[in-house]
Coordinates of C-alpha atoms in Angstrom, one line a residue:
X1 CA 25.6 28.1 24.3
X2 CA 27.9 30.9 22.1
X3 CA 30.6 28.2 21.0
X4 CA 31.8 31.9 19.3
X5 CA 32.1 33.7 22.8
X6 CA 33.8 29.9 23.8
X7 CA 36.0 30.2 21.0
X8 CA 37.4 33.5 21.7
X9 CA 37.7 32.6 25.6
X10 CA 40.2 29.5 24.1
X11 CA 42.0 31.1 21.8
X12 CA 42.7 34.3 24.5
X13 CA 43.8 31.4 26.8
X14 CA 46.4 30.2 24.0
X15 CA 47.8 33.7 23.6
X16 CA 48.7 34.1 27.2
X17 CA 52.8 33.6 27.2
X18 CA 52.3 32.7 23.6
X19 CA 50.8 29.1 24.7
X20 CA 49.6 28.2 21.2
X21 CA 53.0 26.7 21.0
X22 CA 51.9 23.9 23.0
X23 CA 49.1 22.9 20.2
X24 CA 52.2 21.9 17.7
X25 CA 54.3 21.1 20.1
X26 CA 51.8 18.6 21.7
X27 CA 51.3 17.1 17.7
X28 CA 55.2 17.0 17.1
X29 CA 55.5 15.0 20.9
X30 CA 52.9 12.7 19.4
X31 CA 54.5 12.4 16.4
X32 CA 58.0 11.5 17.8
X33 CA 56.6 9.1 20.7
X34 CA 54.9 7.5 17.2
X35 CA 57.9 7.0 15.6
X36 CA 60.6 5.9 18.5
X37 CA 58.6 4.2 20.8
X38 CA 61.1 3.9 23.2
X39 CA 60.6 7.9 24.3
X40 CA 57.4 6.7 26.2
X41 CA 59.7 5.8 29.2
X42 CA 61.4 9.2 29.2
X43 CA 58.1 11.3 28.7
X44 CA 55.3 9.3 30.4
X45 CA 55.9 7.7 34.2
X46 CA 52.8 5.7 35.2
X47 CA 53.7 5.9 39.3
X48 CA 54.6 10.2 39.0
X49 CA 51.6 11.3 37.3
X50 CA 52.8 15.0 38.4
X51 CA 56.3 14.8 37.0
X52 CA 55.0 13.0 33.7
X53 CA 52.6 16.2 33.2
X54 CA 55.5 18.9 33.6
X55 CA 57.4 16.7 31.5
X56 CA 55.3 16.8 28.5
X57 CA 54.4 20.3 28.7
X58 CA 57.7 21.5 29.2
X59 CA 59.2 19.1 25.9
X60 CA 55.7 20.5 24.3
X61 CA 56.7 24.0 24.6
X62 CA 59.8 23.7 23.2
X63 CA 58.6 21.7 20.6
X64 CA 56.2 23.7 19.9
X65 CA 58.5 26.7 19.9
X66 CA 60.9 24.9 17.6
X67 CA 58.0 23.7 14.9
X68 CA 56.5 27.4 14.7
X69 CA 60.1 28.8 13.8
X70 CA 60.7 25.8 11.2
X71 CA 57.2 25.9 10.1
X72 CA 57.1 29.8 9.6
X73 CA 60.4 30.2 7.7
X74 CA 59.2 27.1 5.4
X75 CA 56.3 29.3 4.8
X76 CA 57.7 32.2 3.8
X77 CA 60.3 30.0 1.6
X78 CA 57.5 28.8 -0.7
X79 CA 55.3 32.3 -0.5
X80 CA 58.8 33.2 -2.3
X81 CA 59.1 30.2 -4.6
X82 CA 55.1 29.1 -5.5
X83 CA 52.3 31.3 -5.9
X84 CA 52.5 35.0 -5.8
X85 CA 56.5 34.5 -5.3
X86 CA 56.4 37.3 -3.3
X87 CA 59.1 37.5 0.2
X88 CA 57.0 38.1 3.2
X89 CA 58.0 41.9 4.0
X90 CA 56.7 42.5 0.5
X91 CA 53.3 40.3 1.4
X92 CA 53.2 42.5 4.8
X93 CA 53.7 46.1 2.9
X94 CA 51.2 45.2 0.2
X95 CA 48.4 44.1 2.6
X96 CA 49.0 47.1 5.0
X97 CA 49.0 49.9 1.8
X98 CA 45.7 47.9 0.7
X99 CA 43.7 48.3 3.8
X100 CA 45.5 51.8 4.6
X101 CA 44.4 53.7 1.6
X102 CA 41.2 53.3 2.2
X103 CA 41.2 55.4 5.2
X104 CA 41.9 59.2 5.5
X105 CA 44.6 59.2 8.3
X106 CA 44.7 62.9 9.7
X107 CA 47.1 62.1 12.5
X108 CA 50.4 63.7 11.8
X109 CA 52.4 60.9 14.0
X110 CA 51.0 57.9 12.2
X111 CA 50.9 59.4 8.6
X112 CA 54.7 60.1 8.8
X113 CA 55.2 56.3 10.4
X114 CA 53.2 54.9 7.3
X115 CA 55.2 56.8 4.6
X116 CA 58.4 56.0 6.7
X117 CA 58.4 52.9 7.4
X118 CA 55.3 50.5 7.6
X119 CA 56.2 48.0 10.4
X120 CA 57.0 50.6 12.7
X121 CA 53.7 52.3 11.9
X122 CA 51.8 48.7 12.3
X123 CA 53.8 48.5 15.6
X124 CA 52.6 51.6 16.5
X125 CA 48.8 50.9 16.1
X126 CA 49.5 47.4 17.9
X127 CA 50.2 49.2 20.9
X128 CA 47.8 52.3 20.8
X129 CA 45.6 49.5 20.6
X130 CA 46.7 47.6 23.8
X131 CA 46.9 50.4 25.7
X132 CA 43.3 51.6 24.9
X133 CA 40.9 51.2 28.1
X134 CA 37.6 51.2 25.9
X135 CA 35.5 48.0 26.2
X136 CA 34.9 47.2 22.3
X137 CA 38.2 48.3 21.9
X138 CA 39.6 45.4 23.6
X139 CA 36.9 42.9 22.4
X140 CA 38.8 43.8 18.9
X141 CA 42.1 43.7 19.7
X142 CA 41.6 40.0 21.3
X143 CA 39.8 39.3 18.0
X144 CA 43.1 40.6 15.9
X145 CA 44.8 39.0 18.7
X146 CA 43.0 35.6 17.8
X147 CA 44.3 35.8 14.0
X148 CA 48.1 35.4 15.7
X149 CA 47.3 32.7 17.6
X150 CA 45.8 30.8 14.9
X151 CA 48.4 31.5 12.1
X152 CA 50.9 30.9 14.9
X153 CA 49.1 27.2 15.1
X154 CA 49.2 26.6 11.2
X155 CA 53.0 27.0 11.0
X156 CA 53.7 25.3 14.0
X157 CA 52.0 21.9 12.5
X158 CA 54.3 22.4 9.1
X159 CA 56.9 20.5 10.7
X160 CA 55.2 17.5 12.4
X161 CA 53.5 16.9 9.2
X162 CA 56.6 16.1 7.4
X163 CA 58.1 14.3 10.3
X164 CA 54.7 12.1 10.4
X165 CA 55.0 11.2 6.6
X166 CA 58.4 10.3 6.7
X167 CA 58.1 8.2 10.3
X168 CA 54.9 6.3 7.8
X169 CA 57.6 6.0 5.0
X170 CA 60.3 4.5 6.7
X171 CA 57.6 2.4 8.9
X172 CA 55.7 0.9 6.6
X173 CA 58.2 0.0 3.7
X174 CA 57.6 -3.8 4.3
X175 CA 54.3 -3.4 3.9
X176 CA 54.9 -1.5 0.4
X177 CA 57.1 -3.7 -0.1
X178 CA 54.9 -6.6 -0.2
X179 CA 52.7 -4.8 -2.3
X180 CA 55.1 -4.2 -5.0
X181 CA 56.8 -7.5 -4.9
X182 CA 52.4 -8.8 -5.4
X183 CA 52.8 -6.2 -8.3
X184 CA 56.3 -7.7 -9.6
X185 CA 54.9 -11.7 -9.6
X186 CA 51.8 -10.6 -11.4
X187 CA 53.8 -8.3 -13.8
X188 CA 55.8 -11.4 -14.0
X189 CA 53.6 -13.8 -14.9
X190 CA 52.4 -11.5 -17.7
X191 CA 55.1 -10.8 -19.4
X192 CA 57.9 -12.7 -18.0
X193 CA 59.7 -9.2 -16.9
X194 CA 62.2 -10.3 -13.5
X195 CA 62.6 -7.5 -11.5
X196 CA 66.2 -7.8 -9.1
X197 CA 65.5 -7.2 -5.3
X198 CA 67.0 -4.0 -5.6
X199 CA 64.6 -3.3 -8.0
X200 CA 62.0 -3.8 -6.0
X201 CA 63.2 -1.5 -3.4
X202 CA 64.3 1.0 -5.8
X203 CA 60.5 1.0 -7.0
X204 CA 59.0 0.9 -3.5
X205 CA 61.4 4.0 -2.0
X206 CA 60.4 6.1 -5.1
X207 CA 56.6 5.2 -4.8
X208 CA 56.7 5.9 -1.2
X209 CA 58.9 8.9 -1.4
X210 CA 56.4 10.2 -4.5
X211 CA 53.4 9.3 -2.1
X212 CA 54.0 10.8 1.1
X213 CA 55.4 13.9 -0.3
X214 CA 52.3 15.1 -2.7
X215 CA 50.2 14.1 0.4
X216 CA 52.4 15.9 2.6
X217 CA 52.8 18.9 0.4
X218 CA 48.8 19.3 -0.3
X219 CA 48.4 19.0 3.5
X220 CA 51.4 21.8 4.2
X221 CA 50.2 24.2 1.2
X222 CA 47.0 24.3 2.5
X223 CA 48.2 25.1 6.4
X224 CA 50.5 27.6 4.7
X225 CA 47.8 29.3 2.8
X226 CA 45.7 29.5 6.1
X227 CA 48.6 30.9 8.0
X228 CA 49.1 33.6 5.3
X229 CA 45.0 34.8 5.6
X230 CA 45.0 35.0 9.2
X231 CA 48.5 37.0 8.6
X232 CA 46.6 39.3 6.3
X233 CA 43.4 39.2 8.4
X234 CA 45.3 40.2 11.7
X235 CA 47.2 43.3 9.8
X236 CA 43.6 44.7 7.9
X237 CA 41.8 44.5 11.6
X238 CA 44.5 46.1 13.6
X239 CA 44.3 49.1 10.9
X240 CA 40.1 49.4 10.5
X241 CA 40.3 49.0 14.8
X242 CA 43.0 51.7 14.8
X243 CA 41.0 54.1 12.5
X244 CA 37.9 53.6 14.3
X245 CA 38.9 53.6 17.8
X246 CA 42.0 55.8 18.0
X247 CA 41.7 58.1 15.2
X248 CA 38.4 58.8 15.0
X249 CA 38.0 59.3 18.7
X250 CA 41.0 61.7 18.6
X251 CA 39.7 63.8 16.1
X252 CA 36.0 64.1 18.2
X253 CA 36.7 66.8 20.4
X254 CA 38.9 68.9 17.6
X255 CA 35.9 68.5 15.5
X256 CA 33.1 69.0 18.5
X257 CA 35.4 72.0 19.3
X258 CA 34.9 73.9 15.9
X259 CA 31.1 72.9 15.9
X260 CA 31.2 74.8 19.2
X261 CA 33.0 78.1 18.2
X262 CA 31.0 78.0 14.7
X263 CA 27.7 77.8 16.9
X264 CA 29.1 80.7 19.3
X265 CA 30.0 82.9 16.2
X266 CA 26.5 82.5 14.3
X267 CA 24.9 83.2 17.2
X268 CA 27.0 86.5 17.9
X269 CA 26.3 87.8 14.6
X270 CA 22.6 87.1 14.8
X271 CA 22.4 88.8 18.0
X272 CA 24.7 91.8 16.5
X273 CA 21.9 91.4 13.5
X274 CA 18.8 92.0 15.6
X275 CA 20.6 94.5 17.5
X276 CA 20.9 96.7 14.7
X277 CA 17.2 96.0 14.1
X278 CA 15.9 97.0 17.2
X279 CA 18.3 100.5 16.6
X280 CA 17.0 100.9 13.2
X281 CA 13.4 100.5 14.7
X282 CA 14.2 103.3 17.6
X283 CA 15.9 105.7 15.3
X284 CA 12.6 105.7 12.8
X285 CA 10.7 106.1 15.9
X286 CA 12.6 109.3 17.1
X287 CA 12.4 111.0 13.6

């Protein structure tokens, strides 16, 4: 079996009406029905198995559609903040002059979109590209295709995580709590320290607070940082699948075309060159 061919299928699938939404918005459904128990009744109805489906992929949509716009702008916040603090037009225009420059554009239209501005220009290769008819041409675009759906994915679970550490926070404080007060009898018994009640809570909110949110941010950073390479993975193959298909192919038959009058011309002027020959030849033979 080609689980890559497979893979590609699913991930074409997702990007049909942009339904990669329903991957985070199916986690953040989870998440909430997790934390208030109660929103079983209104999702899931055991006698209208139908109505219970539409139901949760509607509310998954939404979600979904919700948690990719938090997610994304959260991303972009700390690409500004952390890291390479750069703001994610800046991100965009450095990737697409990168890949760019390395290519010798010759078409007028999309050299004067790249110098002009270099979203319009992307935009402009994003649609050549869709429009193209050619076979491998499509497999490509489906591949830069596949880039969006996944980076569209790793934002969208941004949110969910957050709302899953804190649901863990808030749901499990008695059980930190009876860790720390363990803590507080031995500490105690040690060194005859009391610790006050609200103390104790004080101690067990920080902790758990501390906690969840290193674990929460290690999980986030590294969803952001795969959301930002299929980003810049999707803009470098739109460009080389641009070159190759669409420029390149435009430029064959200009370039077949002046093969074709060069080859016309050096065969005139080699028939012009044994014509003069053969009178040469005929005008010794007369003399």
């Amino acid at each position: 079996m080609d689980f890559q061919k497979q893979f590609d299928t699913v991930t074409g699938a997702l990007n049909i009406f942009d339904m990669s939404y329903l991957v985070s918005g199916a986690t953040m459904l989870g998440v909430l029905v997790y934390a208030f128990p109660s929103l079983k009744g209104f999702v899931f109805h055991k006698d209208q198995v139908t109505v219970s489906i539409i139901i949760c992929i509607v509310i998954a949509y939404v979600l979904g559609m919700i948690s990719w716009i938090a997610g994304k702008q959260f991303r972009y916040w700390m690409m500004k903040h952390f890291g390479d603090k750069k703001t994610n037009d800046e991100d965009f225009k450095s990737k697409f002059q990168e890949t760019a420059q390395c290519f010798n554009f010759q078409d007028e239209t999309i050299k004067k979109l790249m110098e002009d501005d270099k979203n319009i220009a992307y935009s402009y290769m994003w649609m050549r590209l869709d429009k193209s008819q050619d076979e491998d041409c499509r497999s490509r675009f489906v591949f830069a295709s596949r880039s969006w759906v996944l980076r569209a994915i790793y934002e969208g679970l941004i949110p969910p995580v957050f709302v899953l550490a804190a649901t863990i926070l808030f749901k499990y404080f008695s059980v930190w709590k009876g860790w720390c007060e363990t803590f507080c009898q031995w500490l105690d018994g040690w060194s005859d320290v009391v610790i006050p009640s609200w103390g104790k809570n004080a101690i067990v909110g920080l902790l758990g607070v501390a906690i969840m949110t290193s674990i929460a941010y290690v999980i986030v950073k590294l969803l952001a940082r795969e959301a930002r390479r299929c980003a810049n993975t999707q803009i470098r193959e739109v460009i080389v699948a641009y070159y190759h298909f669409v420029e390149n192919k435009e430029n064959v038959p200009l370039n077949t075309e002046i093969d074709s009058n060069r080859e016309q011309e050096t065969n005139r002027n080699m028939f012009l060159v044994l014509l003069d020959k053969f009178r040469s030849a005929v005008k010794k033979l007369f003399e």
